[in-house]
mmCIF file of C-alpha atoms in Angstrom:
data_model
loop_
_atom_site.group_PDB
_atom_site.id
_atom_site.type_symbol
_atom_site.label_atom_id
_atom_site.label_comp_id
_atom_site.label_asym_id
_atom_site.label_seq_id
_atom_site.Cartn_x
_atom_site.Cartn_y
_atom_site.Cartn_z
ATOM 1 C CA UNK A 1 20.915 -4.460 19.504
ATOM 2 C CA UNK A 2 19.572 -6.195 16.402
ATOM 3 C CA UNK A 3 18.843 -9.412 18.315
ATOM 4 C CA UNK A 4 16.936 -7.434 20.931
ATOM 5 C CA UNK A 5 14.953 -5.627 18.240
ATOM 6 C CA UNK A 6 14.126 -8.954 16.575
ATOM 7 C CA UNK A 7 12.654 -10.391 19.773
ATOM 8 C CA UNK A 8 10.762 -7.184 20.535
ATOM 9 C CA UNK A 9 9.443 -7.065 16.971
ATOM 10 C CA UNK A 10 8.011 -10.575 17.312
ATOM 11 C CA UNK A 11 6.331 -9.649 20.610
ATOM 12 C CA UNK A 12 4.891 -6.490 19.050
ATOM 13 C CA UNK A 13 3.552 -8.473 16.105
ATOM 14 C CA UNK A 14 1.823 -10.923 18.438
ATOM 15 C CA UNK A 15 0.254 -7.995 20.283
ATOM 16 C CA UNK A 16 -0.984 -6.484 17.021
ATOM 17 C CA UNK A 17 -2.486 -9.780 15.860
ATOM 18 C CA UNK A 18 -4.390 -10.099 19.128
ATOM 19 C CA UNK A 19 -5.919 -6.644 18.609
ATOM 20 C CA UNK A 20 -8.670 -6.219 16.012
ATOM 21 C CA UNK A 21 -7.755 -3.550 13.461
ATOM 22 C CA UNK A 22 -10.084 -3.754 10.479
ATOM 23 C CA UNK A 23 -9.826 -0.860 8.034
ATOM 24 C CA UNK A 24 -11.296 2.324 9.566
ATOM 25 C CA UNK A 25 -11.253 0.623 13.003
ATOM 26 C CA UNK A 26 -7.533 0.909 13.762
ATOM 27 C CA UNK A 27 -7.691 2.970 16.995
ATOM 28 C CA UNK A 28 -6.508 0.139 19.310
ATOM 29 C CA UNK A 29 -3.474 -0.792 17.213
ATOM 30 C CA UNK A 30 -2.606 2.886 16.757
ATOM 31 C CA UNK A 31 -2.360 3.117 20.541
ATOM 32 C CA UNK A 32 -0.150 0.022 20.703
ATOM 33 C CA UNK A 33 2.216 1.304 18.027
ATOM 34 C CA UNK A 34 2.461 4.746 19.609
ATOM 35 C CA UNK A 35 3.228 3.294 23.036
ATOM 36 C CA UNK A 36 5.866 0.906 21.625
ATOM 37 C CA UNK A 37 7.734 3.744 19.951
ATOM 38 C CA UNK A 38 7.496 6.043 22.984
ATOM 39 C CA UNK A 39 8.930 3.304 25.194
ATOM 40 C CA UNK A 40 12.001 3.378 22.940
ATOM 41 C CA UNK A 41 12.469 7.126 23.192
ATOM 42 C CA UNK A 42 10.819 8.128 19.938
ATOM 43 C CA UNK A 43 8.888 11.394 19.718
ATOM 44 C CA UNK A 44 5.624 10.169 18.215
ATOM 45 C CA UNK A 45 2.983 12.041 16.247
ATOM 46 C CA UNK A 46 -0.553 10.868 15.493
ATOM 47 C CA UNK A 47 -2.977 12.041 12.832
ATOM 48 C CA UNK A 48 -6.266 10.148 12.780
ATOM 49 C CA UNK A 49 -5.175 6.491 13.064
ATOM 50 C CA UNK A 50 -1.790 7.125 11.470
ATOM 51 C CA UNK A 51 1.279 6.923 13.698
ATOM 52 C CA UNK A 52 4.399 8.642 12.427
ATOM 53 C CA UNK A 53 7.737 10.073 13.462
ATOM 54 C CA UNK A 54 10.928 11.601 12.104
ATOM 55 C CA UNK A 55 14.448 10.656 13.149
ATOM 56 C CA UNK A 56 15.881 12.655 16.061
ATOM 57 C CA UNK A 57 18.372 14.625 13.973
ATOM 58 C CA UNK A 58 16.102 15.343 11.029
ATOM 59 C CA UNK A 59 17.765 17.855 8.692
ATOM 60 C CA UNK A 60 15.632 19.566 6.036
ATOM 61 C CA UNK A 61 18.676 19.988 3.786
ATOM 62 C CA UNK A 62 18.991 16.200 3.376
ATOM 63 C CA UNK A 63 16.880 13.833 1.241
ATOM 64 C CA UNK A 64 14.251 11.842 3.113
ATOM 65 C CA UNK A 65 13.352 8.152 3.044
ATOM 66 C CA UNK A 66 9.830 7.148 4.064
ATOM 67 C CA UNK A 67 9.449 3.807 5.853
ATOM 68 C CA UNK A 68 5.798 2.909 5.458
ATOM 69 C CA UNK A 69 3.523 -0.024 6.116
ATOM 70 C CA UNK A 70 -0.040 -0.419 7.327
ATOM 71 C CA UNK A 71 -1.624 -1.701 10.520
ATOM 72 C CA UNK A 72 -5.160 -2.312 9.268
ATOM 73 C CA UNK A 73 -6.334 -5.746 8.142
ATOM 74 C CA UNK A 74 -9.093 -7.256 6.072
ATOM 75 C CA UNK A 75 -11.799 -9.188 7.893
ATOM 76 C CA UNK A 76 -11.085 -12.924 8.286
ATOM 77 C CA UNK A 77 -12.688 -15.069 5.618
ATOM 78 C CA UNK A 78 -15.077 -17.918 6.393
ATOM 79 C CA UNK A 79 -12.500 -20.601 5.657
ATOM 80 C CA UNK A 80 -10.543 -19.890 8.855
ATOM 81 C CA UNK A 81 -10.135 -22.958 11.078
ATOM 82 C CA UNK A 82 -8.235 -21.046 13.786
ATOM 83 C CA UNK A 83 -8.986 -18.051 15.949
ATOM 84 C CA UNK A 84 -7.620 -15.271 13.704
ATOM 85 C CA UNK A 85 -6.699 -13.188 16.771
ATOM 86 C CA UNK A 86 -4.886 -15.855 18.795
ATOM 87 C CA UNK A 87 -1.312 -15.056 17.585
ATOM 88 C CA UNK A 88 -0.168 -18.591 18.281
ATOM 89 C CA UNK A 89 3.291 -19.903 17.458
ATOM 90 C CA UNK A 90 3.312 -23.520 16.342
ATOM 91 C CA UNK A 91 6.636 -24.935 15.266
ATOM 92 C CA UNK A 92 8.267 -22.296 13.100
ATOM 93 C CA UNK A 93 5.067 -20.426 12.194
ATOM 94 C CA UNK A 94 3.241 -17.511 13.815
ATOM 95 C CA UNK A 95 -0.453 -17.700 12.943
ATOM 96 C CA UNK A 96 -2.936 -14.849 12.979
ATOM 97 C CA UNK A 97 -4.776 -12.237 10.941
ATOM 98 C CA UNK A 98 -2.363 -9.632 9.615
ATOM 99 C CA UNK A 99 0.737 -11.628 10.509
ATOM 100 C CA UNK A 100 1.861 -11.789 6.884
ATOM 101 C CA UNK A 101 -0.060 -8.805 5.461
ATOM 102 C CA UNK A 102 1.591 -6.731 6.621
ATOM 103 C CA UNK A 103 2.468 -7.143 10.297
ATOM 104 C CA UNK A 104 5.874 -8.678 9.735
ATOM 105 C CA UNK A 105 6.790 -5.825 7.411
ATOM 106 C CA UNK A 106 5.489 -3.156 9.773
ATOM 107 C CA UNK A 107 7.381 -4.359 12.856
ATOM 108 C CA UNK A 108 10.523 -4.795 10.750
ATOM 109 C CA UNK A 109 10.407 -1.229 9.461
ATOM 110 C CA UNK A 110 9.628 0.116 12.925
ATOM 111 C CA UNK A 111 12.624 -1.755 14.315
ATOM 112 C CA UNK A 112 14.887 -0.327 11.606
ATOM 113 C CA UNK A 113 13.596 3.166 12.360
ATOM 114 C CA UNK A 114 14.383 2.724 16.058
ATOM 115 C CA UNK A 115 17.846 1.424 15.149
ATOM 116 C CA UNK A 116 18.670 4.625 13.234
ATOM 117 C CA UNK A 117 16.562 7.057 15.303
ATOM 118 C CA UNK A 118 19.341 8.475 17.527
ATOM 119 C CA UNK A 119 22.150 8.337 14.983
ATOM 120 C CA UNK A 120 23.763 11.603 13.913
ATOM 121 C CA UNK A 121 25.272 12.612 10.570
ATOM 122 C CA UNK A 122 23.146 10.297 8.453
ATOM 123 C CA UNK A 123 23.120 10.813 4.694
ATOM 124 C CA UNK A 124 19.309 10.535 4.641
ATOM 125 C CA UNK A 125 16.500 11.554 6.960
ATOM 126 C CA UNK A 126 13.929 8.957 7.968
ATOM 127 C CA UNK A 127 10.180 9.300 8.301
ATOM 128 C CA UNK A 128 8.283 6.356 9.745
ATOM 129 C CA UNK A 129 4.570 6.073 8.942
ATOM 130 C CA UNK A 130 2.396 3.244 10.247
ATOM 131 C CA UNK A 131 -0.761 4.037 8.348
ATOM 132 C CA UNK A 132 -4.444 3.120 8.233
ATOM 133 C CA UNK A 133 -6.961 2.096 5.560
ATOM 134 C CA UNK A 134 -4.496 0.454 3.160
ATOM 135 C CA UNK A 135 -6.713 -2.572 2.593
ATOM 136 C CA UNK A 136 -9.492 -0.375 1.203
ATOM 137 C CA UNK A 137 -7.302 2.263 -0.486
ATOM 138 C CA UNK A 138 -8.952 4.707 1.887
ATOM 139 C CA UNK A 139 -8.511 8.464 1.991
ATOM 140 C CA UNK A 140 -7.434 8.610 5.658
ATOM 141 C CA UNK A 141 -4.218 6.622 5.359
ATOM 142 C CA UNK A 142 -1.064 7.373 3.385
ATOM 143 C CA UNK A 143 -2.958 9.666 0.988
ATOM 144 C CA UNK A 144 -3.997 11.843 3.931
ATOM 145 C CA UNK A 145 -0.497 11.806 5.432
ATOM 146 C CA UNK A 146 1.282 13.151 2.349
ATOM 147 C CA UNK A 147 0.090 16.664 3.152
ATOM 148 C CA UNK A 148 1.242 16.350 6.760
ATOM 149 C CA UNK A 149 4.617 14.621 6.606
ATOM 150 C CA UNK A 150 7.796 16.372 5.430
ATOM 151 C CA UNK A 151 8.665 16.147 1.739
ATOM 152 C CA UNK A 152 9.522 12.542 0.844
ATOM 153 C CA UNK A 153 12.156 11.769 -1.787
ATOM 154 C CA UNK A 154 11.857 7.994 -1.862
ATOM 155 C CA UNK A 155 9.739 5.444 -0.023
ATOM 156 C CA UNK A 156 10.164 1.878 1.151
ATOM 157 C CA UNK A 157 6.690 0.336 1.396
ATOM 158 C CA UNK A 158 6.486 -2.768 3.555
ATOM 159 C CA UNK A 159 4.501 -5.557 1.921
ATOM 160 C CA UNK A 160 5.328 -9.290 1.763
ATOM 161 C CA UNK A 161 7.753 -9.880 -1.131
ATOM 162 C CA UNK A 162 9.990 -12.632 0.305
ATOM 163 C CA UNK A 163 12.424 -9.724 0.818
ATOM 164 C CA UNK A 164 12.940 -9.299 -2.919
ATOM 165 C CA UNK A 165 12.561 -5.786 -4.338
ATOM 166 C CA UNK A 166 9.416 -4.894 -6.284
ATOM 167 C CA UNK A 167 10.877 -1.944 -8.180
ATOM 168 C CA UNK A 168 7.660 -1.308 -10.107
ATOM 169 C CA UNK A 169 3.987 -1.901 -9.328
ATOM 170 C CA UNK A 170 0.927 -1.843 -11.549
ATOM 171 C CA UNK A 171 -1.790 0.709 -10.995
ATOM 172 C CA UNK A 172 -5.518 0.073 -11.339
ATOM 173 C CA UNK A 173 -8.396 1.783 -13.100
ATOM 174 C CA UNK A 174 -11.881 0.287 -13.029
ATOM 175 C CA UNK A 175 -14.116 1.448 -15.887
ATOM 176 C CA UNK A 176 -17.903 1.272 -16.135
ATOM 177 C CA UNK A 177 -19.200 0.841 -19.683
ATOM 178 C CA UNK A 178 -22.744 1.515 -20.845
ATOM 179 C CA UNK A 179 -24.415 0.822 -24.204
ATOM 180 C CA UNK A 180 -27.974 2.031 -24.825
ATOM 181 C CA UNK A 181 -30.415 0.616 -27.349
ATOM 182 C CA UNK A 182 -34.082 0.324 -28.165
ATOM 183 C CA UNK A 183 -36.137 -2.120 -26.092
ATOM 184 C CA UNK A 184 -38.738 -4.295 -27.765
ATOM 185 C CA UNK A 185 -40.443 -7.666 -27.966
ATOM 186 C CA UNK A 186 -38.070 -10.475 -28.915
ATOM 187 C CA UNK A 187 -40.655 -11.974 -31.326
ATOM 188 C CA UNK A 188 -40.811 -8.909 -33.605
ATOM 189 C CA UNK A 189 -38.642 -8.145 -36.640
ATOM 190 C CA UNK A 190 -34.875 -7.898 -35.959
ATOM 191 C CA UNK A 191 -34.032 -5.042 -33.624
ATOM 192 C CA UNK A 192 -30.857 -3.428 -34.930
ATOM 193 C CA UNK A 193 -30.643 -1.309 -31.790
ATOM 194 C CA UNK A 194 -30.186 -4.309 -29.500
ATOM 195 C CA UNK A 195 -27.486 -3.050 -27.058
ATOM 196 C CA UNK A 196 -26.041 -6.552 -26.710
ATOM 197 C CA UNK A 197 -24.950 -6.555 -30.343
ATOM 198 C CA UNK A 198 -24.045 -2.871 -30.308
ATOM 199 C CA UNK A 199 -21.590 -3.599 -27.498
ATOM 200 C CA UNK A 200 -19.721 -6.356 -29.345
ATOM 201 C CA UNK A 201 -17.401 -4.055 -31.293
ATOM 202 C CA UNK A 202 -16.205 -2.211 -28.198
ATOM 203 C CA UNK A 203 -15.900 -5.378 -26.136
ATOM 204 C CA UNK A 204 -13.795 -6.988 -28.852
ATOM 205 C CA UNK A 205 -11.553 -3.920 -29.019
ATOM 206 C CA UNK A 206 -11.033 -4.008 -25.247
ATOM 207 C CA UNK A 207 -10.242 -7.713 -25.432
ATOM 208 C CA UNK A 208 -7.722 -7.478 -28.260
ATOM 209 C CA UNK A 209 -6.099 -4.033 -28.015
ATOM 210 C CA UNK A 210 -2.371 -3.938 -27.243
ATOM 211 C CA UNK A 211 -1.022 -0.749 -25.709
ATOM 212 C CA UNK A 212 2.178 0.038 -27.643
ATOM 213 C CA UNK A 213 4.461 0.907 -24.717
ATOM 214 C CA UNK A 214 5.623 -2.155 -22.775
ATOM 215 C CA UNK A 215 7.247 -1.844 -19.351
ATOM 216 C CA UNK A 216 10.556 -3.672 -18.860
ATOM 217 C CA UNK A 217 9.431 -4.606 -15.345
ATOM 218 C CA UNK A 218 5.634 -4.885 -15.586
ATOM 219 C CA UNK A 219 5.064 -5.970 -19.172
ATOM 220 C CA UNK A 220 1.892 -4.873 -20.955
ATOM 221 C CA UNK A 221 -1.094 -2.925 -19.722
ATOM 222 C CA UNK A 222 -3.817 -5.516 -19.137
ATOM 223 C CA UNK A 223 -7.533 -4.889 -19.699
ATOM 224 C CA UNK A 224 -10.105 -7.473 -18.633
ATOM 225 C CA UNK A 225 -13.876 -7.311 -19.045
ATOM 226 C CA UNK A 226 -14.925 -8.781 -15.712
ATOM 227 C CA UNK A 227 -18.693 -8.109 -15.570
ATOM 228 C CA UNK A 228 -21.550 -7.806 -18.100
ATOM 229 C CA UNK A 229 -25.210 -7.208 -17.351
ATOM 230 C CA UNK A 230 -28.178 -6.840 -19.718
ATOM 231 C CA UNK A 231 -31.857 -7.803 -19.746
ATOM 232 C CA UNK A 232 -34.098 -9.456 -17.188
ATOM 233 C CA UNK A 233 -36.389 -11.732 -19.179
ATOM 234 C CA UNK A 234 -36.094 -13.887 -22.289
ATOM 235 C CA UNK A 235 -38.678 -12.179 -24.510
ATOM 236 C CA UNK A 236 -37.615 -8.558 -24.099
ATOM 237 C CA UNK A 237 -34.758 -6.863 -25.914
ATOM 238 C CA UNK A 238 -33.052 -4.821 -23.163
ATOM 239 C CA UNK A 239 -32.754 -1.063 -23.251
ATOM 240 C CA UNK A 240 -29.129 -1.078 -22.124
ATOM 241 C CA UNK A 241 -26.070 -3.204 -21.449
ATOM 242 C CA UNK A 242 -23.488 -2.393 -18.793
ATOM 243 C CA UNK A 243 -20.044 -3.841 -18.313
ATOM 244 C CA UNK A 244 -16.989 -3.421 -16.089
ATOM 245 C CA UNK A 245 -13.362 -3.331 -17.210
ATOM 246 C CA UNK A 246 -10.477 -4.035 -14.829
ATOM 247 C CA UNK A 247 -7.379 -2.284 -16.210
ATOM 248 C CA UNK A 248 -3.917 -2.886 -14.713
ATOM 249 C CA UNK A 249 -1.692 0.024 -15.670
ATOM 250 C CA UNK A 250 2.095 -0.057 -16.004
ATOM 251 C CA UNK A 251 4.655 2.633 -15.277
ATOM 252 C CA UNK A 252 4.648 3.543 -19.001
ATOM 253 C CA UNK A 253 1.264 5.299 -18.754
ATOM 254 C CA UNK A 254 -0.627 7.533 -16.381
ATOM 255 C CA UNK A 255 -4.155 6.497 -15.509
ATOM 256 C CA UNK A 256 -5.441 9.596 -17.295
ATOM 257 C CA UNK A 257 -3.632 8.552 -20.496
ATOM 258 C CA UNK A 258 -5.242 5.116 -20.336
ATOM 259 C CA UNK A 259 -8.689 6.665 -19.935
ATOM 260 C CA UNK A 260 -8.074 8.936 -22.929
ATOM 261 C CA UNK A 261 -6.956 6.061 -25.177
ATOM 262 C CA UNK A 262 -10.027 4.003 -24.279
ATOM 263 C CA UNK A 263 -12.359 6.956 -24.885
ATOM 264 C CA UNK A 264 -10.819 7.580 -28.317
ATOM 265 C CA UNK A 265 -11.290 3.966 -29.419
ATOM 266 C CA UNK A 266 -14.744 3.074 -28.120
ATOM 267 C CA UNK A 267 -18.151 4.258 -29.261
ATOM 268 C CA UNK A 268 -20.039 3.651 -26.022
ATOM 269 C CA UNK A 269 -19.560 5.431 -22.700
ATOM 270 C CA UNK A 270 -16.601 3.942 -20.780
ATOM 271 C CA UNK A 271 -16.127 5.996 -17.607
ATOM 272 C CA UNK A 272 -13.346 5.522 -15.018
ATOM 273 C CA UNK A 273 -14.512 5.209 -11.428
ATOM 274 C CA UNK A 274 -11.283 6.813 -10.221
ATOM 275 C CA UNK A 275 -7.861 7.754 -11.543
ATOM 276 C CA UNK A 276 -6.122 7.797 -8.149
ATOM 277 C CA UNK A 277 -4.583 4.293 -8.015
ATOM 278 C CA UNK A 278 -1.465 4.926 -10.059
ATOM 279 C CA UNK A 279 1.408 2.704 -11.081
ATOM 280 C CA UNK A 280 4.713 3.305 -9.305
ATOM 281 C CA UNK A 281 8.409 2.620 -9.708
ATOM 282 C CA UNK A 282 11.920 3.445 -8.590
ATOM 283 C CA UNK A 283 15.054 4.110 -10.628
ATOM 284 C CA UNK A 284 16.817 0.719 -10.916
ATOM 285 C CA UNK A 285 20.076 2.562 -10.191
ATOM 286 C CA UNK A 286 18.845 4.087 -6.936
ATOM 287 C CA UNK A 287 21.034 3.486 -3.884
ATOM 288 C CA UNK A 288 18.284 1.432 -2.217
ATOM 289 C CA UNK A 289 18.014 -0.908 -5.194
ATOM 290 C CA UNK A 290 21.783 -1.285 -5.441
ATOM 291 C CA UNK A 291 21.939 -2.051 -1.730
ATOM 292 C CA UNK A 292 19.266 -4.733 -2.023
ATOM 293 C CA UNK A 293 21.002 -6.374 -4.971
ATOM 294 C CA UNK A 294 24.288 -6.337 -3.042
ATOM 295 C CA UNK A 295 22.492 -8.277 -0.302
ATOM 296 C CA UNK A 296 21.599 -10.957 -2.845
ATOM 297 C CA UNK A 297 18.005 -9.952 -3.546
ATOM 298 C CA UNK A 298 16.154 -10.027 -6.861
ATOM 299 C CA UNK A 299 14.190 -7.217 -8.503
ATOM 300 C CA UNK A 300 10.813 -7.661 -10.183
ATOM 301 C CA UNK A 301 7.586 -5.921 -11.176
ATOM 302 C CA UNK A 302 4.532 -6.493 -8.986
ATOM 303 C CA UNK A 303 0.973 -6.906 -10.350
ATOM 304 C CA UNK A 304 -0.646 -6.245 -6.951
ATOM 305 C CA UNK A 305 -1.558 -2.894 -5.417
ATOM 306 C CA UNK A 306 -0.195 -1.394 -2.224
ATOM 307 C CA UNK A 307 0.021 2.075 -0.693
ATOM 308 C CA UNK A 308 2.606 2.825 -3.372
ATOM 309 C CA UNK A 309 -0.293 3.713 -5.657
ATOM 310 C CA UNK A 310 -1.055 6.800 -3.548
ATOM 311 C CA UNK A 311 2.525 8.077 -3.340
ATOM 312 C CA UNK A 312 3.912 10.708 -5.708
ATOM 313 C CA UNK A 313 7.599 9.955 -5.075
ATOM 314 C CA UNK A 314 9.750 7.034 -6.199
ATOM 315 C CA UNK A 315 9.035 3.909 -4.171
ATOM 316 C CA UNK A 316 10.027 0.292 -3.780
ATOM 317 C CA UNK A 317 8.026 -2.510 -2.166
ATOM 318 C CA UNK A 318 10.003 -4.851 0.113
ATOM 319 C CA UNK A 319 9.087 -7.041 3.046
ATOM 320 C CA UNK A 320 9.204 -10.402 4.796
ATOM 321 C CA UNK A 321 6.449 -12.917 4.144
ATOM 322 C CA UNK A 322 4.845 -14.148 0.955
ATOM 323 C CA UNK A 323 2.176 -12.259 -0.979
ATOM 324 C CA UNK A 324 0.450 -15.577 -1.760
ATOM 325 C CA UNK A 325 -0.463 -15.906 1.945
ATOM 326 C CA UNK A 326 -2.148 -12.508 2.114
ATOM 327 C CA UNK A 327 -5.899 -12.625 2.809
ATOM 328 C CA UNK A 328 -5.715 -16.425 3.034
ATOM 329 C CA UNK A 329 -7.404 -18.578 5.664
ATOM 330 C CA UNK A 330 -5.217 -19.327 8.698
ATOM 331 C CA UNK A 331 -2.743 -16.656 7.661
ATOM 332 C CA UNK A 332 0.775 -17.082 9.017
ATOM 333 C CA UNK A 333 4.331 -15.841 8.812
ATOM 334 C CA UNK A 334 7.432 -17.805 9.693
ATOM 335 C CA UNK A 335 9.086 -16.604 12.896
ATOM 336 C CA UNK A 336 12.408 -16.556 11.094
ATOM 337 C CA UNK A 337 10.884 -14.286 8.442
ATOM 338 C CA UNK A 338 10.080 -11.738 11.150
ATOM 339 C CA UNK A 339 13.667 -11.881 12.405
ATOM 340 C CA UNK A 340 15.050 -11.744 8.875
ATOM 341 C CA UNK A 341 12.899 -8.714 8.077
ATOM 342 C CA UNK A 342 14.381 -6.712 10.949
ATOM 343 C CA UNK A 343 17.917 -7.719 9.991
ATOM 344 C CA UNK A 344 17.375 -7.078 6.275
ATOM 345 C CA UNK A 345 15.846 -3.611 6.597
ATOM 346 C CA UNK A 346 18.709 -2.505 8.881
ATOM 347 C CA UNK A 347 21.405 -3.911 6.592
ATOM 348 C CA UNK A 348 19.701 -2.495 3.490
ATOM 349 C CA UNK A 349 19.709 1.005 4.970
ATOM 350 C CA UNK A 350 23.119 0.714 6.618
ATOM 351 C CA UNK A 351 24.707 0.495 3.188
ATOM 352 C CA UNK A 352 23.352 3.866 2.080
ATOM 353 C CA UNK A 353 23.104 6.110 5.160
#
């Protein structure tokens, strides 16, 4: 059965690649995913462009594992030399937009769900969710589905990790800073209300501050001033300076705690755009982690965001493919990686259910 699922997963992935599914435009791939599951006897549900299902013998008294990945893609960048929608296999590689991020993961998780769908007396329930809008952290993807799906106890999020286990993931808060001053002619006596100089103290604090709690998996919280803007001509002292801070948050802090610490230590206005992209983690002693380690996989902390940031339960990020290929020109995944993903997800879950 696994060999059959591997071949069918590769065919499904090729079909998905050939079908445009930019974020918020996922209707065609939602239809493909729904039809594929129905053909295999799965009772499918759809909410917006999210396709989901529960295992046949779902039992509310049992804990539930969510199998989640996304079927939206970014738009192809200008460096592409191939047709991003061709889904062509050359040698040992399958090329195409979304092949690596995160098509290989999605078809692997769907195959594992089908494998367990009709089995009785499982230790865990399964919920499969092929969701939309991941690439833009949209509100109509996994965030929307959390109020619709059954209660989830732990989630496996499919993203390319070379099948190692990302047992923690950094969150993100983007802050907008603003310093006001007194405008004036540059030729006049020194203007002590020049916002450029007023901002220096806060910018230096942001650059040098070390958050005291360090994550064993993600290291330190990292703040980076990534944009500064002030003035529009050489002979005028500007009335204000604005800046942007990119803050990568570890599992040792909530986003709200980070915002409070920054507010307490800066004199200017530093306002978070959103507090919704949280860090995430899973207990290193969870059955899923132990199962992955038993299969010879490593654990690590991931600096990149995924749909984990919108989940409120424990979660782990695992999938075939390499994160370094995501959003790259001429994106590809190795055919063997697709096969290995199907096999790995099934073996990972077999050890615990």
